[in-house]
Coordinates of C-alpha atoms and ligand atoms in Angstrom, one line a residue:
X230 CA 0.0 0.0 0.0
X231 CA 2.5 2.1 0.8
X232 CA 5.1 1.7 -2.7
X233 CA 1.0 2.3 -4.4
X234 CA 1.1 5.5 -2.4
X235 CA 4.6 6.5 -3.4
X236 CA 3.6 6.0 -7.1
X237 CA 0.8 7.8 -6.9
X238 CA 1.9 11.2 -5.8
X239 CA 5.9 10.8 -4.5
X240 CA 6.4 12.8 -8.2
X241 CA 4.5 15.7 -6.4
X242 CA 5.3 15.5 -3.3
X243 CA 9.1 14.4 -3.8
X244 CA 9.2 13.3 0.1
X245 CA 11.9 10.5 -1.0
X246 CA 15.9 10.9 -1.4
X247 CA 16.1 7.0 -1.6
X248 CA 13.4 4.2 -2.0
X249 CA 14.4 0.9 -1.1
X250 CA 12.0 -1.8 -2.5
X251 CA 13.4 -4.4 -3.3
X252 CA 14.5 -5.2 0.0
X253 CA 11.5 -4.0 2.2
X254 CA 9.5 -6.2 0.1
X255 CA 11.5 -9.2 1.0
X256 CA 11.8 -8.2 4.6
X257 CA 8.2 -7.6 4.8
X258 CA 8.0 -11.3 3.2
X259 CA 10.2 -12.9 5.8
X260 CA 8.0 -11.4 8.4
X261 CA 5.0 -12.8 6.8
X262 CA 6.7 -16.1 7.3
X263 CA 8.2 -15.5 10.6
X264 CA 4.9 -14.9 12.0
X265 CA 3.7 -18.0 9.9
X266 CA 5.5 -20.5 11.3
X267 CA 7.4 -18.9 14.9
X268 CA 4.3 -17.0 15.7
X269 CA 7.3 -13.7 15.1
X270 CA 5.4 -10.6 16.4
X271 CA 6.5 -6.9 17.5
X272 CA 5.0 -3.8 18.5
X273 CA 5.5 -2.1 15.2
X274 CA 5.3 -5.7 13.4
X275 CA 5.2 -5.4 9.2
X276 CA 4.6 -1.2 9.7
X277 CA 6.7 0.6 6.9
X278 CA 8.7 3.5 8.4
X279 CA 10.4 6.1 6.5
X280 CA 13.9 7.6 7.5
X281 CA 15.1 10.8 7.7
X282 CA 18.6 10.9 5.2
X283 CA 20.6 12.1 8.1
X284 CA 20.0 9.0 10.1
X285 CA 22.5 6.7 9.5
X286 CA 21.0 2.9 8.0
X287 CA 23.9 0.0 6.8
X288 CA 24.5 -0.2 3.1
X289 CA 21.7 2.6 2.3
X290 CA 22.5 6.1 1.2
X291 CA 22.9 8.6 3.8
X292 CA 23.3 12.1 2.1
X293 CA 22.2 14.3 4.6
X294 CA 20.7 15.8 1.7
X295 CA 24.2 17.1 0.6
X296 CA 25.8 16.8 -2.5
X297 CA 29.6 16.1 -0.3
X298 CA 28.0 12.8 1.1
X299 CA 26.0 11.5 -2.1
X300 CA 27.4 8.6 -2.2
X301 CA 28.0 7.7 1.7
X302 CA 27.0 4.6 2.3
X303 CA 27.2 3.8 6.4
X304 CA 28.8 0.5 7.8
X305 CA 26.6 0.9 10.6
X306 CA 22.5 1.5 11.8
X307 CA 21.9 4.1 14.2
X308 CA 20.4 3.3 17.9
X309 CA 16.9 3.9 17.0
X310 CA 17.3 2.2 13.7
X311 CA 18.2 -1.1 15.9
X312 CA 15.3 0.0 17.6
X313 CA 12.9 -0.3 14.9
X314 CA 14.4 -3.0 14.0
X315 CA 14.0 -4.6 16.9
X316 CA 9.8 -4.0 17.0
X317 CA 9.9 -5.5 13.9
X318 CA 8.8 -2.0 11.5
X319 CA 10.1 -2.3 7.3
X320 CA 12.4 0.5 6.3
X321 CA 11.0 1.5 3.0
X322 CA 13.3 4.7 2.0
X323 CA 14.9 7.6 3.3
X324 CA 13.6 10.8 3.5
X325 CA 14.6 14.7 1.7
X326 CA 15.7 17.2 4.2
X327 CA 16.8 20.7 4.5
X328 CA 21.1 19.8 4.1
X329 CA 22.9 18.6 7.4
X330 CA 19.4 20.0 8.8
X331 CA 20.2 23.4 8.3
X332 CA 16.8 25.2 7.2
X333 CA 13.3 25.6 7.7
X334 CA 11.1 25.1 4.5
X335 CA 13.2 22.5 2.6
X336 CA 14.8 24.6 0.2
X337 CA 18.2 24.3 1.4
X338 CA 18.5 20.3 0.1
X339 CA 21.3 20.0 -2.1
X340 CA 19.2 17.3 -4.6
X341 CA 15.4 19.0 -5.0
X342 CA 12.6 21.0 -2.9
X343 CA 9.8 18.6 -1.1
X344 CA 6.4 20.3 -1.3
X345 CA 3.9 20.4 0.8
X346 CA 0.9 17.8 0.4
X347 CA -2.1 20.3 1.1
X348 CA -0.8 22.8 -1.6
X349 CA 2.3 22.1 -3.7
X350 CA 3.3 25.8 -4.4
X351 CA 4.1 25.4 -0.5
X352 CA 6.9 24.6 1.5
X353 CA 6.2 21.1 3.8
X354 CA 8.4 23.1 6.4
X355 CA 12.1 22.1 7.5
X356 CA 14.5 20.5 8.1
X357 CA 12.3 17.7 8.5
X358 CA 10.2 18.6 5.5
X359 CA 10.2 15.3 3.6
X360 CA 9.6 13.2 6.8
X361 CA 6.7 15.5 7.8
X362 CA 5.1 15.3 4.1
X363 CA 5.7 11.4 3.4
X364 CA 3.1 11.1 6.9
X365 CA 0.9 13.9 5.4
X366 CA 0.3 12.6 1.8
X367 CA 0.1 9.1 3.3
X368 CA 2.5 7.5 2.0
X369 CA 4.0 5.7 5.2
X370 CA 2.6 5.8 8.7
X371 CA 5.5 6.9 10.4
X372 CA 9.0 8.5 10.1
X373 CA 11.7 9.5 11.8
X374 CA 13.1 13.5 12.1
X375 CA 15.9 14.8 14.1
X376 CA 15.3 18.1 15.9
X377 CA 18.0 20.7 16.2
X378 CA 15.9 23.9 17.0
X379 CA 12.4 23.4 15.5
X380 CA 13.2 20.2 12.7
X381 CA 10.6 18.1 13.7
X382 CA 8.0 20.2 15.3
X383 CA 7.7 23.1 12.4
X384 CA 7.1 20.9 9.7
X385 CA 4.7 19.1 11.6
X386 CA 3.0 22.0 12.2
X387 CA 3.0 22.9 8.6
X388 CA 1.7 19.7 7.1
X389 CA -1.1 19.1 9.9
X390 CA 1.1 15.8 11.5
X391 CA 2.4 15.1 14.7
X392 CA 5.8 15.4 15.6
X393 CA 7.4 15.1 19.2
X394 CA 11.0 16.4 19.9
X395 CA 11.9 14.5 23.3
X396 CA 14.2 15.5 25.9
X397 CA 17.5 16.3 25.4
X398 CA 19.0 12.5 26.6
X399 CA 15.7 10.6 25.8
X400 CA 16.5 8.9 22.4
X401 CA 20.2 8.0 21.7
X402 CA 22.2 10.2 19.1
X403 CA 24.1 7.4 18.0
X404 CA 23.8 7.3 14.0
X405 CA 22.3 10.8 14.0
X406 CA 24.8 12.9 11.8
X407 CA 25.5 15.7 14.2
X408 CA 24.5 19.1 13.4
X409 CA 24.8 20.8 16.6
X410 CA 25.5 18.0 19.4
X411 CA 23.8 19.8 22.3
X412 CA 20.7 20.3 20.7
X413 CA 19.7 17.4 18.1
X414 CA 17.1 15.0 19.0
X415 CA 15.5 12.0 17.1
X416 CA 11.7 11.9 17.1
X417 CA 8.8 9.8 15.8
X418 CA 6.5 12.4 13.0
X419 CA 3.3 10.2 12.8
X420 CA -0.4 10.9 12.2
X421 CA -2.0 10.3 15.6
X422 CA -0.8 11.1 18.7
X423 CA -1.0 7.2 20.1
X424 CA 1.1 6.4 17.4
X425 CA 3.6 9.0 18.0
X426 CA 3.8 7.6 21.7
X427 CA 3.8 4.1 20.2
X428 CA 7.4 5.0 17.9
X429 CA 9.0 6.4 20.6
X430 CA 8.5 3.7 23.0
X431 CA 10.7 1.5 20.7
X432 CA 13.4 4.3 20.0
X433 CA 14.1 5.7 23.6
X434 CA 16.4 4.9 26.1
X435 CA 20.0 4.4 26.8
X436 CA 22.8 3.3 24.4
X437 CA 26.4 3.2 25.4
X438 CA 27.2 4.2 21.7
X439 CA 25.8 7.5 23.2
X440 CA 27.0 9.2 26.3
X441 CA 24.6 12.3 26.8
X442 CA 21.3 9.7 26.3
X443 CA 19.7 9.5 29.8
X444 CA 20.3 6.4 31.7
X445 CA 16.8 6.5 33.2
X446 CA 14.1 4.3 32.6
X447 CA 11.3 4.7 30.1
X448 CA 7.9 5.0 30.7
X449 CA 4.8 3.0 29.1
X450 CA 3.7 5.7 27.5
X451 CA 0.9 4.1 26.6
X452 CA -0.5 4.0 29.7
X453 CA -0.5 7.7 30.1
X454 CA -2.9 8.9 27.4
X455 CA -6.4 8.2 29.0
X456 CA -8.0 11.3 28.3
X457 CA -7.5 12.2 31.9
X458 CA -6.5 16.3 32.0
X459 CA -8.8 17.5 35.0
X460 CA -7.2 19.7 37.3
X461 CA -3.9 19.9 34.9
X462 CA -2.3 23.6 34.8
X463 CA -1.4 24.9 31.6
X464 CA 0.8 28.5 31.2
X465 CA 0.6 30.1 27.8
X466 CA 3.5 32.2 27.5
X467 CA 2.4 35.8 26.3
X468 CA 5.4 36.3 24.3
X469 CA 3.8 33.4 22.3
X470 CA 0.5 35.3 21.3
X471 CA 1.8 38.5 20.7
X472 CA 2.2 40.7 17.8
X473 CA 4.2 39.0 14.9
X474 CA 1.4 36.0 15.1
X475 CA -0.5 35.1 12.3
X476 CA -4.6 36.1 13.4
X477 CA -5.4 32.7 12.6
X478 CA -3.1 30.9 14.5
X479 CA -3.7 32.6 17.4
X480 CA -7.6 31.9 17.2
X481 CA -7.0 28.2 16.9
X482 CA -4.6 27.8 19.7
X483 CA -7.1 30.1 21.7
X484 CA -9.7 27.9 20.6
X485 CA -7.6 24.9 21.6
X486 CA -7.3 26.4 25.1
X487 CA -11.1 26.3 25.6
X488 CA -11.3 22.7 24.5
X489 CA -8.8 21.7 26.9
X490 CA -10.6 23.9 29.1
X491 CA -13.9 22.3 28.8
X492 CA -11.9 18.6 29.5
X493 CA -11.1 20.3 33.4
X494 CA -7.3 21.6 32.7
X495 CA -6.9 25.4 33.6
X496 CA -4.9 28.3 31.9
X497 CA -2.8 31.2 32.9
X498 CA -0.8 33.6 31.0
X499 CA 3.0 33.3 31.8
X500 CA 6.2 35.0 31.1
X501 CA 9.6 33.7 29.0
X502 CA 11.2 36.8 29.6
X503 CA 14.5 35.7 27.7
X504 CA 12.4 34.5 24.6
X505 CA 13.3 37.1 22.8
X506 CA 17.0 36.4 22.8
X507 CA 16.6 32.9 21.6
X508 CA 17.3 32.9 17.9
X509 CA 20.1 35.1 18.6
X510 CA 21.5 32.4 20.6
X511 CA 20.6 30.1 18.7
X512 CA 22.3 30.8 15.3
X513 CA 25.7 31.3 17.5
X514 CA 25.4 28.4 19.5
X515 CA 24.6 25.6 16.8
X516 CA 26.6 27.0 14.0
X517 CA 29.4 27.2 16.6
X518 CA 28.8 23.8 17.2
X519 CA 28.2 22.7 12.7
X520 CA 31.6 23.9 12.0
X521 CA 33.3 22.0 14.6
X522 CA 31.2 18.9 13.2
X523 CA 31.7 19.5 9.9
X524 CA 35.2 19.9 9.6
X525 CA 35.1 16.2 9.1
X526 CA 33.8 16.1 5.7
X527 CA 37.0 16.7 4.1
X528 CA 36.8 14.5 0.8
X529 CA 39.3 12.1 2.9
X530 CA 36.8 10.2 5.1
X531 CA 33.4 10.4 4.1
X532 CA 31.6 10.7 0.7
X533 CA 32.7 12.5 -2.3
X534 CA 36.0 14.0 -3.4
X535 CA 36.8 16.6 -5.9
X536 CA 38.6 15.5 -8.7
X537 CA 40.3 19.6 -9.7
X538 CA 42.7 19.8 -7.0
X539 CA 46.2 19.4 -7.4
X540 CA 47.6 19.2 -3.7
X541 CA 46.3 17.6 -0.5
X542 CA 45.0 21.4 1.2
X543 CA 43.4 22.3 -2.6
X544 CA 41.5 18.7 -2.0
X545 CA 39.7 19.6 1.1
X546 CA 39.0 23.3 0.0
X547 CA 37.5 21.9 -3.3
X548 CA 36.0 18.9 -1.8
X549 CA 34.1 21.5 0.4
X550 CA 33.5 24.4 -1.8
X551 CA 31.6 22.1 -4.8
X552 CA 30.0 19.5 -1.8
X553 CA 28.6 22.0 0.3
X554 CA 25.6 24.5 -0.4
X555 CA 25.4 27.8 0.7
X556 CA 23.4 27.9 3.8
X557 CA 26.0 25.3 5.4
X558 CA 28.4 27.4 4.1
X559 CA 27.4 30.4 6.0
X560 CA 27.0 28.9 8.9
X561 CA 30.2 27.1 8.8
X562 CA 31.3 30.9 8.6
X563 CA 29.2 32.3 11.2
X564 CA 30.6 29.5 13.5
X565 CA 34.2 29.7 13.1
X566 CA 34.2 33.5 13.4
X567 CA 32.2 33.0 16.7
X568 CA 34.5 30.5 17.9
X569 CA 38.0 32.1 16.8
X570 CA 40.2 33.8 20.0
X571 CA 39.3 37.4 20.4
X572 CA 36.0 36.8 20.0
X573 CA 34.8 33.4 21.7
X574 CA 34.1 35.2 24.7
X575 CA 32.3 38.2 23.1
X576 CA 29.8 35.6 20.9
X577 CA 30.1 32.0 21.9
X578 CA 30.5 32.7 25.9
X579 CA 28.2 35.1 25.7
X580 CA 25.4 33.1 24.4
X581 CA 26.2 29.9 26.7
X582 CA 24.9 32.3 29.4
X583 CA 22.2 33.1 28.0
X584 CA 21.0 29.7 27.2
X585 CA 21.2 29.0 30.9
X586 CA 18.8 32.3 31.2
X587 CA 16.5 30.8 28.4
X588 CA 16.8 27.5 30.6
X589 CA 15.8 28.8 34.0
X590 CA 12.9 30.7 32.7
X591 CA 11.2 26.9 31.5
X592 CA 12.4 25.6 35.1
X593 CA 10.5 28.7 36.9
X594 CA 7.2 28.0 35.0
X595 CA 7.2 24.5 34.8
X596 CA 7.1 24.4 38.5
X597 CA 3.7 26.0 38.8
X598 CA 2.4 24.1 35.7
X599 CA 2.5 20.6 33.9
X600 CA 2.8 21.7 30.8
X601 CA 3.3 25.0 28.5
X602 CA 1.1 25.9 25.6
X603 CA 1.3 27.5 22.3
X604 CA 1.5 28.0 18.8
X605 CA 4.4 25.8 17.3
X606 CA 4.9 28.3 14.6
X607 CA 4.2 32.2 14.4
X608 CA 2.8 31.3 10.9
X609 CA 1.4 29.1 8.6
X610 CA 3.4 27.2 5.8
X611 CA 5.0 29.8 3.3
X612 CA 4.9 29.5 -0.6
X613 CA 8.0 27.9 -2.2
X614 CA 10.8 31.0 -3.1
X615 CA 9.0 33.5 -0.6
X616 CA 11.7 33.5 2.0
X617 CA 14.7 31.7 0.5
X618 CA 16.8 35.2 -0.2
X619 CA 16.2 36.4 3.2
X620 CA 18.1 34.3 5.5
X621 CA 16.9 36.4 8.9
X622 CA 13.2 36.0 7.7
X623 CA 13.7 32.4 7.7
X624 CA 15.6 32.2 10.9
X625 CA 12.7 33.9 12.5
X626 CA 10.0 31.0 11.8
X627 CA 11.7 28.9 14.4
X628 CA 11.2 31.8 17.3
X629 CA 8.7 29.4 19.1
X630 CA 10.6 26.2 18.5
X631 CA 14.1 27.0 19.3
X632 CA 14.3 28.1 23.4
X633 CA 12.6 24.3 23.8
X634 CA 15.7 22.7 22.6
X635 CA 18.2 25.1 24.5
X636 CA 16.0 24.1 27.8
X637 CA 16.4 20.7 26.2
X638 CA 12.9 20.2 27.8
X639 CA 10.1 18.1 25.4
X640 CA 7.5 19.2 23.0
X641 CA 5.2 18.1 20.8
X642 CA 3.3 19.6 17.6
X643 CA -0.3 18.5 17.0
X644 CA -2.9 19.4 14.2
X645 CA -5.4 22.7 15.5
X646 CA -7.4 23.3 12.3
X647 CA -6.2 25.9 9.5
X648 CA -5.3 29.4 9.3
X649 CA -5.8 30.8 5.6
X650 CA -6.0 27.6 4.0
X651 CA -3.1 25.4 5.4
X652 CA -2.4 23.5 8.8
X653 CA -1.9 25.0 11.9
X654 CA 0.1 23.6 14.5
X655 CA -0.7 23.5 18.5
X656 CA 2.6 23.0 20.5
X657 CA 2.6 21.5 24.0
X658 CA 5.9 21.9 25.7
X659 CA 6.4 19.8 29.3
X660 CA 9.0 18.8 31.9
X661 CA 12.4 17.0 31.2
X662 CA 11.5 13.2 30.5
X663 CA 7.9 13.7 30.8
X664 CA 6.8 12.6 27.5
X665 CA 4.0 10.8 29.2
X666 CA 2.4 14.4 30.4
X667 CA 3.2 15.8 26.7
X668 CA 1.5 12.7 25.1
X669 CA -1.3 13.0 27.7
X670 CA -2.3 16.5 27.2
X671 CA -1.8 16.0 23.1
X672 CA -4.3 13.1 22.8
X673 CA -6.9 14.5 25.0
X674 CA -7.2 17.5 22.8
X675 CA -6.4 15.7 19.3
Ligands
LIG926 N1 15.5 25.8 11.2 C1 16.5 25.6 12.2 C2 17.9 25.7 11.6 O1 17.9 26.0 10.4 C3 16.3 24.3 12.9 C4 16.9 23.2 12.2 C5 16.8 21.9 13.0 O2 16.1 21.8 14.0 N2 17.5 20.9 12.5 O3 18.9 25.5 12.2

């Protein structure tokens, strides 16, 4: 059903780097038999999952969608591959992506732009774009996204999906090419919220291929999606409603409110004073980080090599210069300036401190409430070319999505109605490994 899907509409939609058919096909066929004759079962038994390309899978392609790793195949599946694995899912493809995850709409991909399956003129939102869109346009029931400062979330959002970014720690990094270590997550973008809590239950947890995931134990979390809210405490951050949002996305997350209202939770308006500085940070902090973790694509050790260069240092600058696009470039830039002596402590330091402020202002509401509440995006999805000259114009659509991953805490995006014709998306941030509460709170509104 799924490959009939992909025929049908993966020309428009172009939410596939890499389709791998052959082989799913027989792996479904060997689980057919499995559960035949050994009774084989699992909790995500014969599902097809899609991938996204910066997750690293054994002998399939792993671009990144970037032209320096095109032909990168990995000697080795990433944690929450083996996880999926082990539930029994079928890998069908891997998935188009903004390149090394450096984006917001998609446009940044080094191979082609994924659209968006409720209007093609639009972006599916990024980095996550074609991971988002392949749940959207049905053609699998789940993928996997990585979330760096908004990655999984904002396309969510924009294609009327689920996505959760978990706590920093929750899901193992091992296999996930790094874009900024501190901040990436792996998440499950799916159509329902059960499902979403059904993904993540096979991906989580620790890996000693992974030293910052969490060694504490993982919830059923399941269990924790009853419906139940009464009595829950929700603060809605005002910086979140203010001016800059869309009229329409406001009214639906308002209107959310009320329906979580009406199932017994209770609202307040609440401050994230340091809010404002986020993106700021942001941008410093993870392209500080991307060109420290770049620097190993060097046309030596991974993926392709320039053939113009007649010395070893003209080889990496070439290698580079043709494999990279422009937006990695920039923030390869951005990074090394921030980091170089003289000015570390003016940019990079600078910003560490004011991630902890960020940080503490989650900790001080989170105390008084179970979870925080509001729009996931200032806008709806944007029309393909609108904002790709304007770099700060695109930074700005992750303004809601980036101080969750400097807190580290989890969030989740889920479906609440349209705004002008496209998907709007409700966020529902909560406390550091409490999925559950997220989950909770997500499915009794959804
Ligand atoms: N849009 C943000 C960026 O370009 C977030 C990316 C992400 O979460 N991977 O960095």
């Amino acid at each position: 059903a799924s490959f009939k899907r992909i025929n049908e509409v993966d020309d428009k939609v172009k939410a596939f780097l890499t389709l791998n058919e052959e082989e799913a096909r027989s792996h479904a066929k060997n689980l057919d038999e499995a559960l035949e004759k050994e009774g084989v079962n699992g909790a995500l038994f014969g599902i097809p999952a899609g991938i996204k390309d910066n997750i690293t899978t054994k002998g399939v392609r792993t671009t990144c969608a970037s032209k320096i790793l095109a032909n990168f195949e990995p000697v080795h599946d990433a944690t929450v591959i083996e996880g999926l694995n082990k539930a029994n899912s079928v890998q069908i493809g891997k998935l188009n992506m903004d390149e090394f995850a450096m984006g917001s709409s998609n446009e940044n991909s080094g191979f082609f732009v994924t659209r968006n399956p409720w209007n093609t003129d639009y972006v599916p939102g990024g980095s996550s774009g074609g991971s988002a869109a392949a749940v959207a346009a049905g053609e699998v029931p789940f993928t996997l996204g990585s979330d760096t400062g908004g990655s999984i979330r904002e396309p969510a959002a924009y294609c009327g999906v689920v996505g959760l970014k978990p706590t920093y720690g929750r899901v193992s990094r091992y296999g996930l090419v790094a874009f900024a270590s501190s901040l990436d997550q792996i998440g499950p973008i799916t159509r329902t919220v059960e499902d979403n809590a059904l993904v993540l239950q096979q991906i989580a947890g620790h890996s000693n291929m992974d030293s910052t995931s969490a060694d504490i134990p993982v919830p059923d979390f399941l269990s924790m999606i009853t419906g139940e809210i009464k009595g829950k405490r929700i603060g809605v951050p005002k910086e979140y409603l203010s001016e800059g949002v869309e009229q329409g996305v406001k009214d639906r997350v308002l209107e959310a409110l009320k329906v979580l209202e009406d199932l017994g939770a209770s609202w307040e308006e609440v401050s994230l004073p340091h809010s404002k500085y986020a993106v700021s940070c942001y941008y410093l902090l993870a392209s500080s980080e991307a060109s420290a973790n770049l620097a190993r694509f060097d046309g030596v050790r991974y993926g392709v090599r320039s053939d113009n260069a007649n010395d070893l240092l003209e080889m990496y600058q070439r290698s580079r210069d043709e494999g990279f696009g422009d937006e990695v470039k920039r923030r390869i830039m951005l990074g090394t300036f921030a980091l170089s002596s003289g000015y570390y402590d003016a940019y990079y330091k600078k910003a560490q401190k004011v991630r902890t402020l960020i940080k503490r202002d989650f900790e001080e509401v989170l105390q008084n409430y179970d979870v925080i509440v509001g729009p996931t995006s200032p806008t709806t999805a944007f029309k393909i070319g609108e904002q790709v000259d304007d770099p700060l114009t695109m930074y700005a659509n992750d303004v809601m999505t980036i101080p969750i991953n400097l807190a580290g805490v989890p969030a989740i995006s889920v479906p609440c109605g349209f705004s002008q014709g496209m998907p709007v998306g409700l966020q529902i941030i909560g406390k550091p490994f409490e999925e559950g509460e997220v989950y909770r709170m997500a499915h009794a509104y959804e």
